[in-house]
Coordinates of N, CA and C in Angstrom, one line a residue:
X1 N 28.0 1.1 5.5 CA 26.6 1.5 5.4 C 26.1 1.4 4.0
X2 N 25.2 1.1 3.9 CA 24.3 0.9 2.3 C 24.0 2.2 2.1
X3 N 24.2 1.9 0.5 CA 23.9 3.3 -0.4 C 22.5 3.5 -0.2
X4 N 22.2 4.8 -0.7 CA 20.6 5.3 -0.9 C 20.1 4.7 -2.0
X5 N 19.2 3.7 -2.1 CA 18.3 3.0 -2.8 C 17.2 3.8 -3.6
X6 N 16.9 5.2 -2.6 CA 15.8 5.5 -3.5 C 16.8 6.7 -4.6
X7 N 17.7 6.9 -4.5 CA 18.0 8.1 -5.8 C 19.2 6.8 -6.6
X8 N 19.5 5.9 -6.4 CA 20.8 5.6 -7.3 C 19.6 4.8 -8.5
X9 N 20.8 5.8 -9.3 CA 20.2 5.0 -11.0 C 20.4 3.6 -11.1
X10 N 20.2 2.5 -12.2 CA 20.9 1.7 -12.5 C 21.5 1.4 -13.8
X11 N 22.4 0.9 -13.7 CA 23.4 1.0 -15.1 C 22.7 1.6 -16.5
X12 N 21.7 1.2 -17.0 CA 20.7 1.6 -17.7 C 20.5 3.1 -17.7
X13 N 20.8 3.8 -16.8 CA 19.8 5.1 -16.6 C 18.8 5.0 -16.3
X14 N 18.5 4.1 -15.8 CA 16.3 4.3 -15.3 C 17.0 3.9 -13.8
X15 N 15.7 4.3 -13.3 CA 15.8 3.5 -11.6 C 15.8 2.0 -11.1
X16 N 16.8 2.0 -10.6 CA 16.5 0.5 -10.1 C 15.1 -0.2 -9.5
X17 N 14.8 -1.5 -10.0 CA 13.5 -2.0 -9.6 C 13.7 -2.2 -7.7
X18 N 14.4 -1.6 -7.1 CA 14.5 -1.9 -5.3 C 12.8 -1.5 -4.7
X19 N 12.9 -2.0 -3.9 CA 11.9 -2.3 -3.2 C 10.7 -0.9 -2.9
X20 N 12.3 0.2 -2.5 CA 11.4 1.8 -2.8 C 10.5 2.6 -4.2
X21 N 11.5 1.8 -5.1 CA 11.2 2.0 -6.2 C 9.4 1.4 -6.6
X22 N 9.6 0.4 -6.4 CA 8.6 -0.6 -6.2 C 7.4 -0.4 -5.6
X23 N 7.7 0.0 -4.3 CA 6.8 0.4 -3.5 C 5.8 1.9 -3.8
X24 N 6.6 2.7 -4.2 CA 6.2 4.5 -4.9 C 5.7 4.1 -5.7
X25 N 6.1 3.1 -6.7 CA 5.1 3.7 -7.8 C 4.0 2.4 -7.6
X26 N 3.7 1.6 -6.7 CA 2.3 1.1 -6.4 C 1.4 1.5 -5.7
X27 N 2.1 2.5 -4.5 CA 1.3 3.5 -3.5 C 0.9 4.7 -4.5
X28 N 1.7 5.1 -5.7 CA 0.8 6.2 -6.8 C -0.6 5.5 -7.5
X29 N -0.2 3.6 -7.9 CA -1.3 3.3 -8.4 C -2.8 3.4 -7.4
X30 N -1.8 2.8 -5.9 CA -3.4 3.0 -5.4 C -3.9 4.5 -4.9
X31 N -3.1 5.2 -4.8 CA -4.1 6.9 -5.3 C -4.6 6.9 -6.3
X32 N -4.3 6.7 -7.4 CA -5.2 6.8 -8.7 C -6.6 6.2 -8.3
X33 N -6.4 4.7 -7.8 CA -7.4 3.6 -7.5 C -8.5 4.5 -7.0
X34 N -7.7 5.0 -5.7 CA -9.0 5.3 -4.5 C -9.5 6.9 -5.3
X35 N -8.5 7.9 -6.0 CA -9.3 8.8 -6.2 C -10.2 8.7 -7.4
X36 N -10.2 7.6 -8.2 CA -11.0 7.2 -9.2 C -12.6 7.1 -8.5
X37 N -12.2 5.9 -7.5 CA -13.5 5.4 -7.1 C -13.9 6.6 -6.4
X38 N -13.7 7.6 -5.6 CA -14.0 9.1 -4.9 C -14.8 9.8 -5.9
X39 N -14.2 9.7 -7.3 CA -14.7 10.7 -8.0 C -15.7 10.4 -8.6
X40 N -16.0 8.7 -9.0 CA -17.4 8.0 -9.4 C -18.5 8.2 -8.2
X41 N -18.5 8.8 -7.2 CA -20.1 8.5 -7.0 C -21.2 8.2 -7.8
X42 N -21.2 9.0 -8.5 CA -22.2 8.4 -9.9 C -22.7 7.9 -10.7
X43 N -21.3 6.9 -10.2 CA -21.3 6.1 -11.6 C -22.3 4.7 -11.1
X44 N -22.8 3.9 -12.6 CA -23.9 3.1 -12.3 C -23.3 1.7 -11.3
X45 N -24.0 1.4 -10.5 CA -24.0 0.0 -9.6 C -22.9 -0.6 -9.9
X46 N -23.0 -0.9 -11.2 CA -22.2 -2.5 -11.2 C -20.8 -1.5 -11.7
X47 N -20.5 -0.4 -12.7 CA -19.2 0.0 -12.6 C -18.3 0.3 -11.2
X48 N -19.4 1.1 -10.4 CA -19.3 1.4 -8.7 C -18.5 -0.2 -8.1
X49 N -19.2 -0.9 -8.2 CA -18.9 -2.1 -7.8 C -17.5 -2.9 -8.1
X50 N -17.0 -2.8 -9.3 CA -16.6 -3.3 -9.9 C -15.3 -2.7 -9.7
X51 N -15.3 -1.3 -9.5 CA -14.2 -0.6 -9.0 C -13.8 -0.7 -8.2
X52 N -14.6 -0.6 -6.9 CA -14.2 -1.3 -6.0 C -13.8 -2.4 -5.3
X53 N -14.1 -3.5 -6.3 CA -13.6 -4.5 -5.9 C -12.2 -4.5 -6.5
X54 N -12.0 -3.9 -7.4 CA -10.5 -4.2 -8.0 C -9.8 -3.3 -7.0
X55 N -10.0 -2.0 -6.4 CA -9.8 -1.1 -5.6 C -9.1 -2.3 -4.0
X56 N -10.3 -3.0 -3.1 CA -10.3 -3.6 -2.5 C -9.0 -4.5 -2.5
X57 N -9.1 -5.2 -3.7 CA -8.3 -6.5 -3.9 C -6.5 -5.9 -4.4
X58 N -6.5 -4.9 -5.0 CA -5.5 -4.0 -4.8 C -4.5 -3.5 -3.4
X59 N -5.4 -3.1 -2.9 CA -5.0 -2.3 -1.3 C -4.4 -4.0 -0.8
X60 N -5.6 -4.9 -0.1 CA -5.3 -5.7 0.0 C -3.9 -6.6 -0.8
X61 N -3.8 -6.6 -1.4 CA -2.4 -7.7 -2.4 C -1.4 -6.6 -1.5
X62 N -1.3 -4.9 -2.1 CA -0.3 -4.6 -1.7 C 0.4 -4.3 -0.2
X63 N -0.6 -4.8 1.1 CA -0.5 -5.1 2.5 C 0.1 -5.8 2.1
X64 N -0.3 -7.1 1.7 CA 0.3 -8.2 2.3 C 1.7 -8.6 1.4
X65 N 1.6 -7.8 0.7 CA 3.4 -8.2 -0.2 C 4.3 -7.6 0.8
X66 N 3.7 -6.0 1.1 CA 4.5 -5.5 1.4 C 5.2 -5.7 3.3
X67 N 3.7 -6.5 3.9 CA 4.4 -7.6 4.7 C 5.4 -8.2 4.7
X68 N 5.1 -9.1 3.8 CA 6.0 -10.4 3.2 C 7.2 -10.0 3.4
X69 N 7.6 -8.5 1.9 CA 8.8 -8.7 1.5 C 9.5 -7.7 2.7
X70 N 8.9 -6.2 2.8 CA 9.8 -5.1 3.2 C 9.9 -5.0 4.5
X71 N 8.6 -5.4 5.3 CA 8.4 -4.9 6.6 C 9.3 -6.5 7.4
X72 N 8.7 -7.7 6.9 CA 9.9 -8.4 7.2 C 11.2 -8.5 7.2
X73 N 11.9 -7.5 6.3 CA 12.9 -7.4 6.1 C 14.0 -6.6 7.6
X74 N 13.1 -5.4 7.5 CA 13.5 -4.2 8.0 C 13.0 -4.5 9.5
X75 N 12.1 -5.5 10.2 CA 11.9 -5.4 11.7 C 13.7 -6.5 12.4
X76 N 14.6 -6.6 11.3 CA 15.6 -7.6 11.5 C 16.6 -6.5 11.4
X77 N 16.4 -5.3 11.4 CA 17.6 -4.2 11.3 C 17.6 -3.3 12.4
X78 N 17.0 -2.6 12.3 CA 17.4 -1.4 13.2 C 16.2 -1.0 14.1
X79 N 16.2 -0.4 15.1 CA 15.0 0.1 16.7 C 14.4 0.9 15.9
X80 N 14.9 1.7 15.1 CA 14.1 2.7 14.1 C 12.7 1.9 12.8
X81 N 13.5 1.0 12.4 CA 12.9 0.2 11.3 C 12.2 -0.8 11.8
X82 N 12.2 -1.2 12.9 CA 11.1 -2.3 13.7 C 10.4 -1.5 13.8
X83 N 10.3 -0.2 14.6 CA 9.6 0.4 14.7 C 8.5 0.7 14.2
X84 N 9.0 1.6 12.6 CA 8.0 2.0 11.6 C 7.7 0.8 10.9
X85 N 8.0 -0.5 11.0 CA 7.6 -1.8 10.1 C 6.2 -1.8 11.3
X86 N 6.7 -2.2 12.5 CA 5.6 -2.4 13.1 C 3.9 -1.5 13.1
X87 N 4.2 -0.4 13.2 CA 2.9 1.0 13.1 C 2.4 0.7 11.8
X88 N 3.2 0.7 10.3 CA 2.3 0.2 9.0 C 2.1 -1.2 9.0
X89 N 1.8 -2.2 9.6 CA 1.9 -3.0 9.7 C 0.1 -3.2 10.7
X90 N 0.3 -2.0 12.1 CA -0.8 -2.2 12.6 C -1.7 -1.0 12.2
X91 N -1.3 -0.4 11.2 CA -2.0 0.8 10.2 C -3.4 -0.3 9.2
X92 N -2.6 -1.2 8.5 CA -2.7 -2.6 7.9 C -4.2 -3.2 8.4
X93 N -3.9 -3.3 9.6 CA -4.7 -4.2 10.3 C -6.5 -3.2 10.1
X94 N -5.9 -2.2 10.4 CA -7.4 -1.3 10.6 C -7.6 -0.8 9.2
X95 N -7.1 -1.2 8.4 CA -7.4 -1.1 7.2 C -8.5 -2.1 6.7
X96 N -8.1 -3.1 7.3 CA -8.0 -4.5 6.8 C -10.5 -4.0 8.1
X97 N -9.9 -4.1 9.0 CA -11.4 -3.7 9.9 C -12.2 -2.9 9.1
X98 N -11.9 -1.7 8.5 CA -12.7 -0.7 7.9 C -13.5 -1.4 7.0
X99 N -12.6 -2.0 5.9 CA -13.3 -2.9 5.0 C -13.9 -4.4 4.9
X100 N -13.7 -4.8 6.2 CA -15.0 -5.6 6.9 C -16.2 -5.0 7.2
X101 N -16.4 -3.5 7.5 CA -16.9 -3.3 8.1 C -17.9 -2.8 6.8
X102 N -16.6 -2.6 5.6 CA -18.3 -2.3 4.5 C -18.1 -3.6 3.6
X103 N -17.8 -4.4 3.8 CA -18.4 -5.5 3.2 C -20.1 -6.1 3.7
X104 N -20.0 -5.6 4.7 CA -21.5 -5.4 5.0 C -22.7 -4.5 4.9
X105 N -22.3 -3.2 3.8 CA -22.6 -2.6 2.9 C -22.9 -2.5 1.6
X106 N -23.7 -1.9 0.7 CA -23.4 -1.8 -0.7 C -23.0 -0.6 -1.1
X107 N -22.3 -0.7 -1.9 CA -21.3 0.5 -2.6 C -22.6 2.0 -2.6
X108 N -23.6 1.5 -2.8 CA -25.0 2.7 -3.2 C -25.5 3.3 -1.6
X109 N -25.4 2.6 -0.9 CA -25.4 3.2 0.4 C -24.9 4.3 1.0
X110 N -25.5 5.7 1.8 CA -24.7 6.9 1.7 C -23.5 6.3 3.2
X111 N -24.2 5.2 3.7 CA -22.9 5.0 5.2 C -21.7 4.0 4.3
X112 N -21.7 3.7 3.0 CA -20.6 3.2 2.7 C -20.0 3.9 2.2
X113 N -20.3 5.0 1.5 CA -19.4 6.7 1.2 C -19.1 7.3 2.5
X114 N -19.4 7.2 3.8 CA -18.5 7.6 5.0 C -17.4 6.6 4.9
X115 N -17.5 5.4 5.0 CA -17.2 4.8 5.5 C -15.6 4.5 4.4
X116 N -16.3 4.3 2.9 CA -15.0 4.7 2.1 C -14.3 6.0 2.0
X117 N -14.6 7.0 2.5 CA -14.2 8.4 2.9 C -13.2 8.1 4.1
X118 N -13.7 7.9 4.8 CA -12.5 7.1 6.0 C -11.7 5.9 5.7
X119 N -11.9 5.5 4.9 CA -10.4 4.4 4.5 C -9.8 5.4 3.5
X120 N -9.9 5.5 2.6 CA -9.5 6.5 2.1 C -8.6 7.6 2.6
X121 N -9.4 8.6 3.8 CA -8.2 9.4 4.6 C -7.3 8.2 5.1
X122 N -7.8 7.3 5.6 CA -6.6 6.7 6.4 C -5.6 5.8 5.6
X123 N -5.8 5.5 4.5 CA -4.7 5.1 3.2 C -3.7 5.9 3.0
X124 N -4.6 7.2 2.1 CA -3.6 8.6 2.2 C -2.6 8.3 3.2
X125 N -3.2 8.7 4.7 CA -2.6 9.2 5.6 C -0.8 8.0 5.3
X126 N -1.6 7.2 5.6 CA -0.7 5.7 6.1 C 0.7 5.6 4.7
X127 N 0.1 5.9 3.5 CA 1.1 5.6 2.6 C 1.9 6.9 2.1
X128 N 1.3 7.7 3.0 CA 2.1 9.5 3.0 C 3.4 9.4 4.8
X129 N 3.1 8.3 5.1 CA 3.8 8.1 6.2 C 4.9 6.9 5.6
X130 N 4.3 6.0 5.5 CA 5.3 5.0 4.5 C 6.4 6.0 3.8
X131 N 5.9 6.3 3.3 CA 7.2 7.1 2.0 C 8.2 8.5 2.8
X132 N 7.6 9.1 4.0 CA 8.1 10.0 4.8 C 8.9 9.1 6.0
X133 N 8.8 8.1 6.5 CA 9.1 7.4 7.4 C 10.0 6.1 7.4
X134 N 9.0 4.9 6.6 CA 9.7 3.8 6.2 C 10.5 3.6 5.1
X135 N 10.5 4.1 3.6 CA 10.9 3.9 3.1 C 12.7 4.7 2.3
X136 N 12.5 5.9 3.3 CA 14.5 6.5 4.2 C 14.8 5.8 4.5
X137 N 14.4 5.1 5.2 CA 15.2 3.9 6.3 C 15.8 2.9 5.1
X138 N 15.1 2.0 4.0 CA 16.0 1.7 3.2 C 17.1 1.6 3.3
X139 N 17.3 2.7 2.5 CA 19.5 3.2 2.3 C 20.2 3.0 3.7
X140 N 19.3 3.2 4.5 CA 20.3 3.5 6.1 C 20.8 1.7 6.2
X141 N 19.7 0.8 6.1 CA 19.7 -0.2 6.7 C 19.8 -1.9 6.0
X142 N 19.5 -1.7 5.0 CA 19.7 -2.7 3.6 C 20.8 -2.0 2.3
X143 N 21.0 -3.2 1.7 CA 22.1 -2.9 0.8 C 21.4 -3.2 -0.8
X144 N 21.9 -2.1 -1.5 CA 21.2 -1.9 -2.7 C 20.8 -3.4 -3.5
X145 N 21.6 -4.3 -3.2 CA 21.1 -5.6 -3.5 C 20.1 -6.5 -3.1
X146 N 20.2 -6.1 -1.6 CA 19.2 -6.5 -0.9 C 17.5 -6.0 -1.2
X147 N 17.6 -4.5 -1.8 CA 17.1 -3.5 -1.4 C 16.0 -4.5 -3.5
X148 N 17.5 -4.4 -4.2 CA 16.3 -5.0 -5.1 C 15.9 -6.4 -4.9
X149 N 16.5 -7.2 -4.5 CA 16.1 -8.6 -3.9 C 14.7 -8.5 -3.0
X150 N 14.6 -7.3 -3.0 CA 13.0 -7.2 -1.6 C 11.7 -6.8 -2.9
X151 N 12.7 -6.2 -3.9 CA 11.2 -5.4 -4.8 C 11.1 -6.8 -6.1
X152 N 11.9 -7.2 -6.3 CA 11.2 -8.9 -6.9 C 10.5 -9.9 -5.9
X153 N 10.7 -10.1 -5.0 CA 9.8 -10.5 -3.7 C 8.8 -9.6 -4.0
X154 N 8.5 -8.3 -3.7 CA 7.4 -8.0 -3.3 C 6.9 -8.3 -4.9
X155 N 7.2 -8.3 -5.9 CA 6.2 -8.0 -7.5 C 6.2 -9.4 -7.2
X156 N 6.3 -10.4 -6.5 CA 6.3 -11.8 -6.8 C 4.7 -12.6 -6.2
X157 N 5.1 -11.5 -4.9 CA 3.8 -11.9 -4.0 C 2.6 -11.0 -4.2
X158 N 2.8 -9.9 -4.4 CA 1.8 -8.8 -4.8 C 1.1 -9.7 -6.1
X159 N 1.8 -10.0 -7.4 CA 1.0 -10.9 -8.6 C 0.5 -12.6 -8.1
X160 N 1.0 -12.8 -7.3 CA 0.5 -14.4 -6.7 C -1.2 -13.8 -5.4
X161 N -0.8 -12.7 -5.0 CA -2.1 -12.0 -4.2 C -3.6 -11.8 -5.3
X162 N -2.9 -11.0 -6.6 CA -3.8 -10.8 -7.3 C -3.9 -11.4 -8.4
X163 N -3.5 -12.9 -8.2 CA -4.2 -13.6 -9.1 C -2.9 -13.8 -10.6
X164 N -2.6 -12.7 -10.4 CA -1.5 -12.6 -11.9 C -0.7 -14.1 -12.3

């Protein structure tokens, strides 16, 4: 059985760059993201805008890395880990709808503050599930090698998503 990925140090003393590692502290950047843009209502057009688009293009990169590297990884392991790969995966999808649905909005609109109010709860929700759900499974099911071999894949594709 593979070690736990998310508490083992690496030789250094810092945390290993694995995939959990990886994953936590980009689902903390996109809290920051989304409660930044929450807390601008205010703020003028083009900063509103501009936030959001980096906001947008953010969420989005880290779907689809984390496609790529984790969720394909783990639907090849275990009825547990197919599982939860699959539900953030179709969490993803309606993520991916919501913000179609205000790209046919402008940020100054009071129905695109519903409407980012609800992606928003359902971000939270989804990456407070991720970290309670998918990302235990880790240690159960990949090996601490593997485990960093997933989180240089994912920084590889997350920076080729956003341009980096």
């Amino acid at each position: 059985m593979a070690t736990n990925t998310m508490e083992r140090p690496s030789g250094s003393g810092k945390k290993s760059d694995t995939i959990v590692d990886v994953i936590a502290a980009e689902h903390n950047r996109l809290r920051a993201l989304f409660d930044r843009l929450h807390a601008e209502k205010d703020a003028d057009k083009k900063a509103r805008n501009d936030l959001w688009a980096k906001t947008k293009k953010e969420l989005l990169a880290h779907h689809e890395a984390e496609e790529e590297s984790l969720f394909n990884a783990l639907v090849q392991t275990s009825k547990d880990a197919r599982h939860e790969s699959l539900h953030a995966i179709s969490e993803h999808g309606e993520h991916k709808k919501v913000i179609e649905q205000m790209e046919d909005m402008s940020p100054d609109d009071e129905d695109w503050d519903d409407k980012f109010e609800e992606l928003r709860h359902d971000v939270f929700h989804h990456l407070e599930e991720e970290e309670e759900d998918v990302l235990p499974l880790v240690g159960d099911v990949l090996s601490d090698e593997k485990a960093r071999e997933l989180g240089a894949k994912y920084r590889k594709i997350h920076a080729d998503e956003m341009g980096d």
